[in-house]
Coordinates of N, CA, C and O in Angstrom, one line a residue:
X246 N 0.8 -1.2 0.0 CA 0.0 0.0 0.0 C 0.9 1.3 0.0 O 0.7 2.3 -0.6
X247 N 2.1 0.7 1.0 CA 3.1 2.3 1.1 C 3.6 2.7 -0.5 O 3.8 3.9 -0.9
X248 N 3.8 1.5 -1.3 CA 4.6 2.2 -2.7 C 3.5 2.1 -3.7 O 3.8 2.3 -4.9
X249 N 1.9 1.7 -3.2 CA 1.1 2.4 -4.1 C 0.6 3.7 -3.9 O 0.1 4.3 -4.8
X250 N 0.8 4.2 -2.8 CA 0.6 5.7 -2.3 C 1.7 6.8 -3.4 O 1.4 7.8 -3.9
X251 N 2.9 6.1 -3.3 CA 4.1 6.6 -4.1 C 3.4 6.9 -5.6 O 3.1 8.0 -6.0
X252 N 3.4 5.6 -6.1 CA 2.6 5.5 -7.6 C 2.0 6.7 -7.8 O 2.4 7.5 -8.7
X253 N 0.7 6.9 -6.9 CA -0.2 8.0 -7.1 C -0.2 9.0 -7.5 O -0.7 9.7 -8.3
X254 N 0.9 9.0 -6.0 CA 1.7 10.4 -5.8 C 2.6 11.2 -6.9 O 2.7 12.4 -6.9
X255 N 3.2 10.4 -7.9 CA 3.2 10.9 -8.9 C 2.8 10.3 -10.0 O 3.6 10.4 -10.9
X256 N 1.6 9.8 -10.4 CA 0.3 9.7 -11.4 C -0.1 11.5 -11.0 O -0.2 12.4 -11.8
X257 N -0.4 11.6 -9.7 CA -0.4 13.4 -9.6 C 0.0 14.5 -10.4 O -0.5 15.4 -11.1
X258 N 1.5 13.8 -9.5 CA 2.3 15.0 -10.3 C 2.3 15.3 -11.9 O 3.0 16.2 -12.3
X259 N 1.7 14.6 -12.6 CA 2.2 14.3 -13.9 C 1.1 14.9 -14.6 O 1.1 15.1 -15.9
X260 N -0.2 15.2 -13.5 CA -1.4 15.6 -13.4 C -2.2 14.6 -14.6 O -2.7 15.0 -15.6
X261 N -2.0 13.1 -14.0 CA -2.4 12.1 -15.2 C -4.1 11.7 -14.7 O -4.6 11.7 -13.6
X262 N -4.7 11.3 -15.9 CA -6.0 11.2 -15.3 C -6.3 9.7 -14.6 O -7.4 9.4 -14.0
X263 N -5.1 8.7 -14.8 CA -4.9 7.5 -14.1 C -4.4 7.7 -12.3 O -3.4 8.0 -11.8
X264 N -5.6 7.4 -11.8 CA -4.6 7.5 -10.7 C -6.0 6.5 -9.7 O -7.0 6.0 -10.1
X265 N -5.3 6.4 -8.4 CA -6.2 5.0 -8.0 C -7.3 6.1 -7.2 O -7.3 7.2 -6.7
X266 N -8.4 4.6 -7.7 CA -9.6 5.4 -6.8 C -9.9 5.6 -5.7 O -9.8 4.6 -4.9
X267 N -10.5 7.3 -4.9 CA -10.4 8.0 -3.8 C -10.5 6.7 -2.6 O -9.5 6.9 -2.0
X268 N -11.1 5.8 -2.2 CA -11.0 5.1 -0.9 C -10.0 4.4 -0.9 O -9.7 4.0 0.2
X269 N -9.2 3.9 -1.8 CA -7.8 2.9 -1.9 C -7.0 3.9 -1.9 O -6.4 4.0 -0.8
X270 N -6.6 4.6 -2.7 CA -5.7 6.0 -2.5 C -5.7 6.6 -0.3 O -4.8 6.7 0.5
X271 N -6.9 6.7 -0.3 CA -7.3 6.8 1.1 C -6.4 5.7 2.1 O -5.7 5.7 3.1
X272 N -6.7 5.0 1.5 CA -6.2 3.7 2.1 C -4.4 3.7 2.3 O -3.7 3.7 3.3
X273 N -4.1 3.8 1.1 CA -2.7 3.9 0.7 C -1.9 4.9 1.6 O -0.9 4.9 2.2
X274 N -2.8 6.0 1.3 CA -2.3 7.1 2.2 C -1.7 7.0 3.6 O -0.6 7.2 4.1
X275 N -3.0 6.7 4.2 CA -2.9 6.5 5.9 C -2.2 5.2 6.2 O -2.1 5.0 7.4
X276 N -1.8 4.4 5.4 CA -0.9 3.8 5.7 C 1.0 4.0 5.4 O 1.9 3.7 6.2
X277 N 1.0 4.5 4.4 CA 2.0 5.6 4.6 C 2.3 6.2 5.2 O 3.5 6.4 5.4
X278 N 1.3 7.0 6.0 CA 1.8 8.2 7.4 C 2.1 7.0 8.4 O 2.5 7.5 9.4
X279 N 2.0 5.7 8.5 CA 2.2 5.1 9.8 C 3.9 5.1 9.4 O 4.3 4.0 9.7
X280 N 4.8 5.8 9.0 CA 6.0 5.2 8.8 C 6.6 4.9 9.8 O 5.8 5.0 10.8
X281 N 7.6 4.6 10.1 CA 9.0 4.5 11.9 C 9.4 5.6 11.6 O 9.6 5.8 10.4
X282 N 9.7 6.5 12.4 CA 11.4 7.3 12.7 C 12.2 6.9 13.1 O 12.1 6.2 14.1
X283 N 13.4 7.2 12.3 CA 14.4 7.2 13.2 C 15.5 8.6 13.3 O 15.9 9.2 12.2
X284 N 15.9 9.1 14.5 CA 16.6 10.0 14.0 C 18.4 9.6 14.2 O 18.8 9.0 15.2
X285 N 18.9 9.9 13.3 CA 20.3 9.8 13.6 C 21.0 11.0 13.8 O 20.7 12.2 13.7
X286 N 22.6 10.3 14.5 CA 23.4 11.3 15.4 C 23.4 12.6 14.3 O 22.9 13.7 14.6
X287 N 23.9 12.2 13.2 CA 23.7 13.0 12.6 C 23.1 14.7 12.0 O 23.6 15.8 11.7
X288 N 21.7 14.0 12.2 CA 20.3 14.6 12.3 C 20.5 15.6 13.7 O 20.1 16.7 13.8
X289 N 21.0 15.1 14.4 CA 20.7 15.7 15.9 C 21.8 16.8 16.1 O 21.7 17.9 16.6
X290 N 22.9 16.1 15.4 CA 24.1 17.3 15.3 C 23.5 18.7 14.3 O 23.5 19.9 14.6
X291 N 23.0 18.3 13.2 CA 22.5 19.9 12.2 C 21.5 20.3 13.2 O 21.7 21.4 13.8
X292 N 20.6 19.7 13.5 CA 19.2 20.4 14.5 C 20.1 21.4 15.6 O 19.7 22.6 15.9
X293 N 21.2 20.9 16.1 CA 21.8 21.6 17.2 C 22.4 22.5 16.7 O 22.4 23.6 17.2
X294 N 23.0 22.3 15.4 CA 23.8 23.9 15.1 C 22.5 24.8 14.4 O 22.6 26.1 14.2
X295 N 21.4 24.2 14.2 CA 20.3 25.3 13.4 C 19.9 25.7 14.9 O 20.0 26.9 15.2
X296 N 19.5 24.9 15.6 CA 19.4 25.8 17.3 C 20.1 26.9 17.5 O 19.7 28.1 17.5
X297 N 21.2 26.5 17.7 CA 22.2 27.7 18.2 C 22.5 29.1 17.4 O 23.2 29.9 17.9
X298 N 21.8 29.3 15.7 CA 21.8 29.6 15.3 C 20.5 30.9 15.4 O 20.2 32.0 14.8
X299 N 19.8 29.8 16.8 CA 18.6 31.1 17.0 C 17.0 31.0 16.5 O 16.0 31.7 16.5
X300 N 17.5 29.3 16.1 CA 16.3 29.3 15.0 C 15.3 28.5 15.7 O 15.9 27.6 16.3
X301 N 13.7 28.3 15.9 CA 13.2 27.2 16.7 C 13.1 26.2 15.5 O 12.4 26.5 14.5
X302 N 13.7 25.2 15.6 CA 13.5 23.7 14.5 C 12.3 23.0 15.3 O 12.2 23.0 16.5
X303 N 11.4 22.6 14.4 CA 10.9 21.6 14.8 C 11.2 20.5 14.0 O 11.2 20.6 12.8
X304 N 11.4 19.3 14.5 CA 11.7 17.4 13.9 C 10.5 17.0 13.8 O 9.4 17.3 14.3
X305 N 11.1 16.0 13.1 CA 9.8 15.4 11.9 C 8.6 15.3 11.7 O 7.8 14.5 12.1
X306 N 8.4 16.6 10.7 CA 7.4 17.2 10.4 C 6.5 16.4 9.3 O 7.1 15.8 8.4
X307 N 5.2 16.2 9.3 CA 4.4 15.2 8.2 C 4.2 16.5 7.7 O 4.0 17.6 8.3
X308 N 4.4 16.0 5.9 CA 3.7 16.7 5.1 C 2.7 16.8 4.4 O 1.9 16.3 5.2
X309 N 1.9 17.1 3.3 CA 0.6 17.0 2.8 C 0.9 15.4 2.5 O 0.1 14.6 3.0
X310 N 1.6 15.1 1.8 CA 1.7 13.8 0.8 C 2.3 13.0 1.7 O 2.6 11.9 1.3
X311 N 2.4 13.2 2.6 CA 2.5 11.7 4.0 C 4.2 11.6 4.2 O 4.7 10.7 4.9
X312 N 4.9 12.3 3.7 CA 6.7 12.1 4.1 C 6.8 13.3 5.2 O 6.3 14.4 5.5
X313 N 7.7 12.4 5.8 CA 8.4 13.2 7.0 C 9.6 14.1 6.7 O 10.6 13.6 6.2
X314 N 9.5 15.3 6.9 CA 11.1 16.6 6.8 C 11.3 15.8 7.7 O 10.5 14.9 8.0
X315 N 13.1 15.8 8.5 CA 13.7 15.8 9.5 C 13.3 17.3 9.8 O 12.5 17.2 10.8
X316 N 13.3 18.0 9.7 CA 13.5 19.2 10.1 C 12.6 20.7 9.4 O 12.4 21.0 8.2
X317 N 12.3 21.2 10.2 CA 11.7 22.7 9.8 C 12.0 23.7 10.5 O 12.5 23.4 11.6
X318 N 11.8 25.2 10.2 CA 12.0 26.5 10.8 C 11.4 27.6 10.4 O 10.5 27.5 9.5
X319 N 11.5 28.3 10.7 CA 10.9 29.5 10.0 C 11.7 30.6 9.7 O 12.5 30.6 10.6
X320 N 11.8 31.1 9.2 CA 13.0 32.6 8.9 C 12.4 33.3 7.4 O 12.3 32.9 6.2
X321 N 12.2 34.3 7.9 CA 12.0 35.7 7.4 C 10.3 35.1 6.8 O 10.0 35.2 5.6
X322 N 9.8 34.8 7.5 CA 7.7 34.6 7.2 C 7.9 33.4 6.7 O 6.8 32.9 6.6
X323 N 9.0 32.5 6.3 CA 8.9 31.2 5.5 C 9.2 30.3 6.2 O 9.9 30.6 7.2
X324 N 8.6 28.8 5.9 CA 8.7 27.7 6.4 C 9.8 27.0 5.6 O 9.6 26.7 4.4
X325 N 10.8 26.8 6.2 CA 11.9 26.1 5.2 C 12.2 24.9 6.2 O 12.5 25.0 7.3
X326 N 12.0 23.5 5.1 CA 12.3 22.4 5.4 C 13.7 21.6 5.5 O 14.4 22.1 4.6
X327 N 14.2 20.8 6.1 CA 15.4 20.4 5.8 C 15.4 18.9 5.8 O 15.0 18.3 6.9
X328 N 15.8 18.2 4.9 CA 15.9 16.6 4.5 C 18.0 16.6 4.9 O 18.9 17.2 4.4
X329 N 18.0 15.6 6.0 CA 19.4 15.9 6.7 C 19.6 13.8 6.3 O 19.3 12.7 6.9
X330 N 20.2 14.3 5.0 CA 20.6 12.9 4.8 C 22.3 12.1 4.6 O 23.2 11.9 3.8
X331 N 21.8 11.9 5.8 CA 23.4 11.0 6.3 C 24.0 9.8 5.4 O 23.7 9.6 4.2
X332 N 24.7 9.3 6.0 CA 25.4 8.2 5.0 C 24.3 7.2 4.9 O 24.5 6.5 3.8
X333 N 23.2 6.7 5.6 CA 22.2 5.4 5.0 C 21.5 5.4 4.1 O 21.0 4.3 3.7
X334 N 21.3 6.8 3.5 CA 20.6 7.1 2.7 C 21.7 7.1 1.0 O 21.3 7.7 0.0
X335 N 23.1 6.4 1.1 CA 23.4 6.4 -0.2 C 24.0 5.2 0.1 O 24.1 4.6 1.1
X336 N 24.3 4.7 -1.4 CA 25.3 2.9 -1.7 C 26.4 4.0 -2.2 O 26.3 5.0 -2.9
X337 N 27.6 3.5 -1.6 CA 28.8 4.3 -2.3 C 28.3 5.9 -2.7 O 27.5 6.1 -1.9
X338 N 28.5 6.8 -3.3 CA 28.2 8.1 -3.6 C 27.2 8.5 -4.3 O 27.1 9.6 -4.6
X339 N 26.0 7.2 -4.6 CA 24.8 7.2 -5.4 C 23.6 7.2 -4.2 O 23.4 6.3 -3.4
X340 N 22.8 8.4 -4.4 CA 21.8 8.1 -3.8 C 21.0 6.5 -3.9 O 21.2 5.8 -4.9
X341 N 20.2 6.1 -2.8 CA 19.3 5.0 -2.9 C 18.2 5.6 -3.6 O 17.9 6.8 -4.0
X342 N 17.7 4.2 -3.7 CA 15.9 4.6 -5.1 C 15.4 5.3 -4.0 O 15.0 6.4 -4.4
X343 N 15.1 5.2 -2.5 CA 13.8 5.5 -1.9 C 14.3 6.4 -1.4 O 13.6 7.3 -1.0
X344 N 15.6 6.6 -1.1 CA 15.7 8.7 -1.2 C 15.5 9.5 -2.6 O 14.8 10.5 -2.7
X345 N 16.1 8.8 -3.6 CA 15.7 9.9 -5.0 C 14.6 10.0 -5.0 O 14.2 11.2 -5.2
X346 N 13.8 9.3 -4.9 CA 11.9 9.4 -5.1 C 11.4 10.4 -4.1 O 10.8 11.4 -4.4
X347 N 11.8 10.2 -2.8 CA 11.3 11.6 -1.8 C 11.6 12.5 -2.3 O 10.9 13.4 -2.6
X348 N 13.0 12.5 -2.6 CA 13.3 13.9 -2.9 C 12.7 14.8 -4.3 O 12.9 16.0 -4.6
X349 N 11.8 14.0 -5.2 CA 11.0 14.3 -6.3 C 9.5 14.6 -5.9 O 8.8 15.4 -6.6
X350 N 9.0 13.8 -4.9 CA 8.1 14.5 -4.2 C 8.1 15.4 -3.3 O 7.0 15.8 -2.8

């Protein structure tokens, strides 16, 4: 269900007239927002220097289409997100499939 929500998600974007019907999409969705967190040291180290920097962050934020920011803030009226992606998120110096795809949504 979580990588038919994906599907959708860009059947969407593509603004195609295929895309799954509204209670299975429904479906797909809210099962998608059930994901795990995890945060790494990583993650905790940027949140701390965007702290100190004055800024209030909030951690992991759901967004419209069911993915989690690590991170958000606000500065100058804007909501600016931050995807803090450490070494599990690549093989060797190539992103993985299921980071490139978030990062297109």
């Amino acid at each position: 269900l979580r990588q038919l929500h994906q599907w959708n998600l860009w059947r969407k974007e593509l603004k195609s007239d295929i895309v799954l019907p509204h209670d299975l999409g429904s479906r797909c969705y809210n099962e998608f927002r059930k994901q795990s967190l995890i945060t790494s040291d990583f993650q905790k180290q940027v949140v701390s220097v965007v702290n100190s920097m004055g800024l209030v962050v909030d951690e992991e934020v759901q967004t419209k289409s069911g993915y989690i920011l690590d991170a958000t803030f606000t500065h100058n009226g804007k909501v600016i997100g931050l995807e803090i992606d450490g070494p599990s998120h690549f093989i060797g110096r190539k992103k993985k499939g299921n980071t490139i795809l978030k990062k297109r949504q």
